[in-house]
PDB file of C-alpha atoms and ligand atoms in Angstrom:
ATOM      1  CA  MET A 605       4.417   1.546  20.512  1.00  0.00           C
ATOM      2  CA  GLU A 606       3.384   2.131  24.099  1.00  0.00           C
ATOM      3  CA  PHE A 607      -0.150   1.742  24.688  1.00  0.00           C
ATOM      4  CA  THR A 608      -0.826   5.172  25.905  1.00  0.00           C
ATOM      5  CA  GLU A 609       1.038   6.439  22.674  1.00  0.00           C
ATOM      6  CA  VAL A 610      -1.324   4.258  20.645  1.00  0.00           C
ATOM      7  CA  ILE A 611      -4.341   6.066  22.253  1.00  0.00           C
ATOM      8  CA  ARG A 612      -2.773   9.243  22.099  1.00  0.00           C
ATOM      9  CA  ARG A 613      -1.933   8.925  18.184  1.00  0.00           C
ATOM     10  CA  ARG A 614      -5.213   7.556  17.025  1.00  0.00           C
ATOM     11  CA  ARG A 615      -7.133   9.886  14.882  1.00  0.00           C
ATOM     12  CA  SER A 616     -10.127   9.757  12.394  1.00  0.00           C
ATOM     13  CA  ILE A 617      -8.301   9.806   9.003  1.00  0.00           C
ATOM     14  CA  ARG A 618     -10.144  10.937   5.939  1.00  0.00           C
ATOM     15  CA  ALA A 619      -7.358  10.980   3.442  1.00  0.00           C
ATOM     16  CA  TYR A 620      -5.354   7.745   2.452  1.00  0.00           C
ATOM     17  CA  LYS A 621      -2.600   6.413   0.221  1.00  0.00           C
ATOM     18  CA  PRO A 622      -3.443   3.976  -2.286  1.00  0.00           C
ATOM     19  CA  ASP A 623      -0.875   1.706  -1.027  1.00  0.00           C
ATOM     20  CA  PRO A 624      -2.285  -1.712  -0.104  1.00  0.00           C
ATOM     21  CA  VAL A 625      -1.919  -3.121   3.194  1.00  0.00           C
ATOM     22  CA  ALA A 626      -0.193  -6.373   3.847  1.00  0.00           C
ATOM     23  CA  LYS A 627      -2.361  -9.568   4.540  1.00  0.00           C
ATOM     24  CA  GLU A 628      -0.536 -10.255   7.662  1.00  0.00           C
ATOM     25  CA  MET A 629      -1.192  -6.758   8.965  1.00  0.00           C
ATOM     26  CA  ILE A 630      -4.766  -7.206   8.143  1.00  0.00           C
ATOM     27  CA  GLU A 631      -4.876 -10.334   9.847  1.00  0.00           C
ATOM     28  CA  GLN A 632      -3.004  -8.801  13.082  1.00  0.00           C
ATOM     29  CA  VAL A 633      -6.082  -6.055  13.352  1.00  0.00           C
ATOM     30  CA  LEU A 634      -8.615  -8.763  12.789  1.00  0.00           C
ATOM     31  CA  GLU A 635      -6.990 -10.783  15.515  1.00  0.00           C
ATOM     32  CA  ALA A 636      -7.110  -7.885  18.117  1.00  0.00           C
ATOM     33  CA  ALA A 637     -10.708  -7.601  17.286  1.00  0.00           C
ATOM     34  CA  ARG A 638     -11.033 -11.435  17.959  1.00  0.00           C
ATOM     35  CA  GLN A 639      -9.866 -10.761  21.524  1.00  0.00           C
ATOM     36  CA  ALA A 640     -12.337  -8.459  22.529  1.00  0.00           C
ATOM     37  CA  PRO A 641     -14.648  -9.166  25.513  1.00  0.00           C
ATOM     38  CA  SER A 642     -18.380  -9.754  24.737  1.00  0.00           C
ATOM     39  CA  TRP A 643     -21.679 -10.591  26.236  1.00  0.00           C
ATOM     40  CA  LYS A 644     -21.445 -14.090  27.742  1.00  0.00           C
ATOM     41  CA  ASN A 645     -18.341 -14.482  25.287  1.00  0.00           C
ATOM     42  CA  LEU A 646     -20.858 -14.812  22.583  1.00  0.00           C
ATOM     43  CA  GLN A 647     -18.717 -12.788  19.821  1.00  0.00           C
ATOM     44  CA  CYS A 648     -21.590 -11.493  18.044  1.00  0.00           C
ATOM     45  CA  TRP A 649     -19.026  -9.711  15.516  1.00  0.00           C
ATOM     46  CA  ARG A 650     -18.170 -10.520  12.054  1.00  0.00           C
ATOM     47  CA  PHE A 651     -15.999  -8.385   9.837  1.00  0.00           C
ATOM     48  CA  ILE A 652     -15.930  -8.215   6.086  1.00  0.00           C
ATOM     49  CA  VAL A 653     -12.632  -6.819   4.222  1.00  0.00           C
ATOM     50  CA  VAL A 654     -13.792  -5.293   1.122  1.00  0.00           C
ATOM     51  CA  THR A 655     -10.582  -4.369  -1.321  1.00  0.00           C
ATOM     52  CA  GLU A 656     -12.176  -4.574  -4.876  1.00  0.00           C
ATOM     53  CA  ARG A 657     -12.667  -1.115  -6.182  1.00  0.00           C
ATOM     54  CA  GLU A 658     -15.918  -1.685  -7.710  1.00  0.00           C
ATOM     55  CA  ARG A 659     -17.451  -3.106  -4.551  1.00  0.00           C
ATOM     56  CA  ARG A 660     -15.775  -0.455  -2.165  1.00  0.00           C
ATOM     57  CA  GLU A 661     -17.728   1.982  -4.816  1.00  0.00           C
ATOM     58  CA  THR A 662     -21.229   0.247  -4.035  1.00  0.00           C
ATOM     59  CA  VAL A 663     -20.540   0.503  -0.493  1.00  0.00           C
ATOM     60  CA  ALA A 664     -19.602   4.243  -0.811  1.00  0.00           C
ATOM     61  CA  GLN A 665     -23.195   4.629  -2.611  1.00  0.00           C
ATOM     62  CA  ALA A 666     -24.707   3.914   0.691  1.00  0.00           C
ATOM     63  CA  PHE A 667     -23.112   7.006   2.198  1.00  0.00           C
ATOM     64  CA  SER A 668     -24.618  10.734   1.825  1.00  0.00           C
ATOM     65  CA  PRO A 669     -22.059  12.660  -0.329  1.00  0.00           C
ATOM     66  CA  THR A 670     -21.855  15.272   2.527  1.00  0.00           C
ATOM     67  CA  ASN A 671     -20.590  12.436   4.962  1.00  0.00           C
ATOM     68  CA  PRO A 672     -17.115  13.880   5.401  1.00  0.00           C
ATOM     69  CA  GLY A 673     -15.623  10.261   5.500  1.00  0.00           C
ATOM     70  CA  VAL A 674     -17.101   9.152   1.972  1.00  0.00           C
ATOM     71  CA  LYS A 675     -14.102  10.145   0.004  1.00  0.00           C
ATOM     72  CA  ALA A 676     -11.786   7.897   2.258  1.00  0.00           C
ATOM     73  CA  LEU A 677     -13.600   4.775   1.432  1.00  0.00           C
ATOM     74  CA  LEU A 678     -12.469   5.243  -2.284  1.00  0.00           C
ATOM     75  CA  GLU A 679      -8.892   6.513  -1.597  1.00  0.00           C
ATOM     76  CA  ALA A 680      -8.180   3.614   0.958  1.00  0.00           C
ATOM     77  CA  PRO A 681      -7.243   0.210  -0.306  1.00  0.00           C
ATOM     78  CA  HIS A 682      -9.509  -1.532   2.132  1.00  0.00           C
ATOM     79  CA  ILE A 683     -12.735  -0.946   4.024  1.00  0.00           C
ATOM     80  CA  VAL A 684     -13.298  -3.138   7.102  1.00  0.00           C
ATOM     81  CA  VAL A 685     -17.243  -3.604   7.594  1.00  0.00           C
ATOM     82  CA  LEU A 686     -18.395  -4.388  11.170  1.00  0.00           C
ATOM     83  CA  CYS A 687     -21.191  -6.897  11.280  1.00  0.00           C
ATOM     84  CA  ALA A 688     -23.055  -8.205  14.327  1.00  0.00           C
ATOM     85  CA  ASN A 689     -25.488 -10.905  14.974  1.00  0.00           C
ATOM     86  CA  PRO A 690     -27.987  -9.596  17.769  1.00  0.00           C
ATOM     87  CA  GLY A 691     -29.021 -13.439  18.175  1.00  0.00           C
ATOM     88  CA  GLU A 692     -25.482 -13.748  19.625  1.00  0.00           C
ATOM     89  CA  SER A 693     -25.887 -11.238  22.357  1.00  0.00           C
ATOM     90  CA  GLU A 694     -28.542 -10.008  24.470  1.00  0.00           C
ATOM     91  CA  VAL A 695     -30.951  -7.146  25.098  1.00  0.00           C
ATOM     92  CA  TRP A 696     -31.052  -6.300  28.786  1.00  0.00           C
ATOM     93  CA  GLU A 697     -33.507  -3.664  30.173  1.00  0.00           C
ATOM     94  CA  GLY A 698     -33.511  -2.114  26.615  1.00  0.00           C
ATOM     95  CA  LYS A 699     -29.790  -2.141  26.146  1.00  0.00           C
ATOM     96  CA  ASP A 700     -28.571  -3.850  23.027  1.00  0.00           C
ATOM     97  CA  PHE A 701     -25.607  -5.243  24.039  1.00  0.00           C
ATOM     98  CA  TYR A 702     -24.634  -6.400  20.594  1.00  0.00           C
ATOM     99  CA  MET A 703     -23.880  -2.877  19.753  1.00  0.00           C
ATOM    100  CA  LEU A 704     -21.473  -2.512  22.759  1.00  0.00           C
ATOM    101  CA  ASP A 705     -19.813  -5.964  21.871  1.00  0.00           C
ATOM    102  CA  ALA A 706     -19.262  -4.897  18.166  1.00  0.00           C
ATOM    103  CA  GLY A 707     -18.157  -1.464  19.065  1.00  0.00           C
ATOM    104  CA  LEU A 708     -15.513  -2.885  21.674  1.00  0.00           C
ATOM    105  CA  ALA A 709     -14.271  -5.383  18.897  1.00  0.00           C
ATOM    106  CA  MET A 710     -14.149  -2.447  16.218  1.00  0.00           C
ATOM    107  CA  GLU A 711     -12.215  -0.333  18.683  1.00  0.00           C
ATOM    108  CA  HIS A 712      -9.688  -3.163  19.207  1.00  0.00           C
ATOM    109  CA  LEU A 713      -9.303  -3.447  15.664  1.00  0.00           C
ATOM    110  CA  ILE A 714      -8.770   0.432  15.511  1.00  0.00           C
ATOM    111  CA  LEU A 715      -6.173   0.500  18.070  1.00  0.00           C
ATOM    112  CA  ALA A 716      -4.197  -2.313  16.706  1.00  0.00           C
ATOM    113  CA  ALA A 717      -4.130  -0.589  13.110  1.00  0.00           C
ATOM    114  CA  THR A 718      -2.891   2.644  14.980  1.00  0.00           C
ATOM    115  CA  ASP A 719      -0.115   0.574  16.394  1.00  0.00           C
ATOM    116  CA  LEU A 720       0.756  -0.820  13.087  1.00  0.00           C
ATOM    117  CA  GLY A 721       0.989   2.727  11.571  1.00  0.00           C
ATOM    118  CA  LEU A 722      -2.361   2.261   9.720  1.00  0.00           C
ATOM    119  CA  ALA A 723      -5.188   4.550   9.684  1.00  0.00           C
ATOM    120  CA  THR A 724      -8.990   4.314  10.138  1.00  0.00           C
ATOM    121  CA  CYS A 725     -11.951   6.423  10.593  1.00  0.00           C
ATOM    122  CA  TRP A 726     -15.204   5.280  12.230  1.00  0.00           C
ATOM    123  CA  GLN A 727     -18.273   5.417   9.743  1.00  0.00           C
ATOM    124  CA  GLY A 728     -21.565   5.207  11.310  1.00  0.00           C
ATOM    125  CA  LEU A 729     -23.678   7.481   8.886  1.00  0.00           C
ATOM    126  CA  PHE A 730     -24.649   5.294   6.032  1.00  0.00           C
ATOM    127  CA  HIS A 731     -27.668   3.489   4.645  1.00  0.00           C
ATOM    128  CA  GLU A 732     -27.327  -0.068   6.204  1.00  0.00           C
ATOM    129  CA  ASP A 733     -29.631  -1.686   3.682  1.00  0.00           C
ATOM    130  CA  LYS A 734     -27.661  -0.584   0.745  1.00  0.00           C
ATOM    131  CA  VAL A 735     -24.311  -1.866   2.252  1.00  0.00           C
ATOM    132  CA  LYS A 736     -26.223  -5.352   3.231  1.00  0.00           C
ATOM    133  CA  LYS A 737     -27.270  -5.468  -0.336  1.00  0.00           C
ATOM    134  CA  ALA A 738     -23.825  -4.588  -1.673  1.00  0.00           C
ATOM    135  CA  LEU A 739     -22.249  -7.418   0.454  1.00  0.00           C
ATOM    136  CA  GLY A 740     -24.598 -10.097   0.495  1.00  0.00           C
ATOM    137  CA  ILE A 741     -25.183  -9.792   4.229  1.00  0.00           C
ATOM    138  CA  PRO A 742     -28.249 -11.780   5.629  1.00  0.00           C
ATOM    139  CA  PRO A 743     -31.304  -9.889   6.975  1.00  0.00           C
ATOM    140  CA  GLU A 744     -30.915 -10.761  10.536  1.00  0.00           C
ATOM    141  CA  ILE A 745     -27.316  -9.176  10.724  1.00  0.00           C
ATOM    142  CA  ARG A 746     -26.804  -5.666  11.463  1.00  0.00           C
ATOM    143  CA  VAL A 747     -24.004  -3.267  10.261  1.00  0.00           C
ATOM    144  CA  PRO A 748     -23.280  -0.886  13.121  1.00  0.00           C
ATOM    145  CA  ALA A 749     -20.299   0.692  11.320  1.00  0.00           C
ATOM    146  CA  LEU A 750     -17.337   0.508   9.005  1.00  0.00           C
ATOM    147  CA  THR A 751     -13.927   2.067   8.537  1.00  0.00           C
ATOM    148  CA  PRO A 752     -11.422   2.605   5.690  1.00  0.00           C
ATOM    149  CA  LEU A 753      -8.170   0.832   6.390  1.00  0.00           C
ATOM    150  CA  GLY A 754      -4.899   2.150   4.719  1.00  0.00           C
ATOM    151  CA  TYR A 755      -1.796   4.530   5.295  1.00  0.00           C
ATOM    152  CA  PRO A 756      -2.786   7.945   6.271  1.00  0.00           C
ATOM    153  CA  ASN A 757      -2.185  10.841   3.792  1.00  0.00           C
ATOM    154  CA  GLN A 758      -2.845  13.639   6.263  1.00  0.00           C
ATOM    155  CA  GLU A 759      -1.667  14.719   9.824  1.00  0.00           C
ATOM    156  CA  ARG A 760      -4.385  15.607  12.033  1.00  0.00           C
ATOM    157  CA  ASN A 761      -4.387  17.450  15.166  1.00  0.00           C
ATOM    158  CA  PRO A 762      -6.180  15.935  18.149  1.00  0.00           C
ATOM    159  CA  ARG A 763      -9.922  16.973  18.219  1.00  0.00           C
ATOM    160  CA  PRO A 764     -11.061  18.556  21.511  1.00  0.00           C
ATOM    161  CA  ARG A 765     -12.214  16.611  24.383  1.00  0.00           C
ATOM    162  CA  LYS A 766     -14.247  17.414  27.511  1.00  0.00           C
ATOM    163  CA  SER A 767     -12.202  17.900  30.491  1.00  0.00           C
ATOM    164  CA  LEU A 768     -11.863  15.233  33.258  1.00  0.00           C
ATOM    165  CA  GLU A 769     -14.149  17.332  35.367  1.00  0.00           C
ATOM    166  CA  GLU A 770     -16.904  17.368  33.041  1.00  0.00           C
ATOM    167  CA  ILE A 771     -16.817  13.519  32.544  1.00  0.00           C
ATOM    168  CA  ALA A 772     -15.647  12.061  35.798  1.00  0.00           C
ATOM    169  CA  PHE A 773     -17.667  12.168  39.084  1.00  0.00           C
ATOM    170  CA  ARG A 774     -16.899  10.949  42.434  1.00  0.00           C
ATOM    171  CA  GLU A 775     -19.152   8.836  44.371  1.00  0.00           C
ATOM    172  CA  ILE A 776     -22.339  10.019  43.046  1.00  0.00           C
ATOM    173  CA  TRP A 777     -23.923  11.705  39.691  1.00  0.00           C
ATOM    174  CA  ALA A 778     -22.002  15.062  39.370  1.00  0.00           C
ATOM    175  CA  GLY A 779     -19.850  14.589  42.474  1.00  0.00           C
ATOM    176  CA  PRO A 780     -17.241  16.962  41.758  1.00  0.00           C
ATOM    177  CA  TRP A 781     -13.907  15.137  40.673  1.00  0.00           C
ATOM    178  CA  GLN A 782     -11.524  17.731  42.264  1.00  0.00           C
ATOM    179  CA  GLY A 783     -11.644  18.310  46.179  1.00  0.00           C
TER     180      GLY A 783
HETATM  181  C1  FMN B 494     -19.849   5.489  16.128  1.00  0.00           C
HETATM  182  C2  FMN B 494     -19.151   6.602  15.438  1.00  0.00           C
HETATM  183  C3  FMN B 494     -19.818   6.925  14.037  1.00  0.00           C
HETATM  184  C4  FMN B 494     -18.901   7.827  13.466  1.00  0.00           C
HETATM  185  N1  FMN B 494     -19.493   8.109  11.955  1.00  0.00           N
HETATM  186  C5  FMN B 494     -18.813   8.982  11.474  1.00  0.00           C
HETATM  187  C6  FMN B 494     -19.040   9.306  10.046  1.00  0.00           C
HETATM  188  O1  FMN B 494     -20.120   8.524   9.470  1.00  0.00           O
HETATM  189  N2  FMN B 494     -18.289   9.982   9.204  1.00  0.00           N
HETATM  190  C7  FMN B 494     -17.322  10.608   9.560  1.00  0.00           C
HETATM  191  O2  FMN B 494     -16.563  11.170   8.731  1.00  0.00           O
HETATM  192  N3  FMN B 494     -16.903  10.349  11.049  1.00  0.00           N
HETATM  193  C8  FMN B 494     -17.476   9.769  11.877  1.00  0.00           C
HETATM  194  N4  FMN B 494     -17.153   9.301  13.112  1.00  0.00           N
HETATM  195  C9  FMN B 494     -15.669   9.990  13.424  1.00  0.00           C
HETATM  196  C10 FMN B 494     -15.822  10.946  14.429  1.00  0.00           C
HETATM  197  O3  FMN B 494     -16.428  12.106  13.878  1.00  0.00           O
HETATM  198  C11 FMN B 494     -14.528  11.368  15.234  1.00  0.00           C
HETATM  199  O4  FMN B 494     -14.284  10.167  15.890  1.00  0.00           O
HETATM  200  C12 FMN B 494     -14.758  12.434  16.107  1.00  0.00           C
HETATM  201  O5  FMN B 494     -14.971  13.670  15.369  1.00  0.00           O
HETATM  202  C13 FMN B 494     -13.346  12.659  17.170  1.00  0.00           C
HETATM  203  O6  FMN B 494     -12.460  12.644  16.129  1.00  0.00           O
HETATM  204  P1  FMN B 494     -10.977  11.665  16.320  1.00  0.00           P
HETATM  205  O7  FMN B 494     -11.590  10.359  16.031  1.00  0.00           O
HETATM  206  O8  FMN B 494     -10.222  12.063  15.228  1.00  0.00           O
HETATM  207  O9  FMN B 494     -10.529  11.841  17.787  1.00  0.00           O
HETATM  208  C14 FMN B 494     -17.676   8.387  13.715  1.00  0.00           C
HETATM  209  C15 FMN B 494     -17.238   8.002  15.255  1.00  0.00           C
HETATM  210  C16 FMN B 494     -17.921   7.147  15.825  1.00  0.00           C
HETATM  211  C17 FMN B 494     -17.368   6.691  17.089  1.00  0.00           C
END
């Protein structure tokens, strides 16, 4: 798929078919994550691919039932859990670069999944401690996000976005983009 088409097609998908994803495809999306840039190339990220139904149920229990994405964690055949070691990144003037590093790797993974016709949905609203306990994640490791991974079972229209004028400035803060 053309890169711009991948960007255009990606959606947060919350309904999945039960069909498993081939190991080679999972490795392809992990490989895309592996290529992401990071602070001093320290690559603070780790990924856990959770497939066993019981374990996915335990992960889902770390979510509020009102989270619109929770159903997807049980429907999709896999959950990819994004982990990050803050010790393999830096805090600079209060900015936690591990969150950026990990987020970049996750978005690489998500775009690669889109390219392969797979679906994902960023999930950030969960009790981190419960996910860590369920998966044996060490205390020093953070879990910024996770995503279901599988074949989509819904078509979604694009969600609205702010206009270019609202998000892009010329030269200085609020410098009008046009004119
Ligand atoms: C950091 C982050 C956390 C998110 N957490 C959740 C979540 O907990 N549950 C959920 O259903 N969607 C979650 N989303 C998905 C957003 O709601 C979604 O990206 C946004 O509405 C735009 O829709 P789109 O991804 O289809 O373009 C999250 C997205 C990001 C980037």
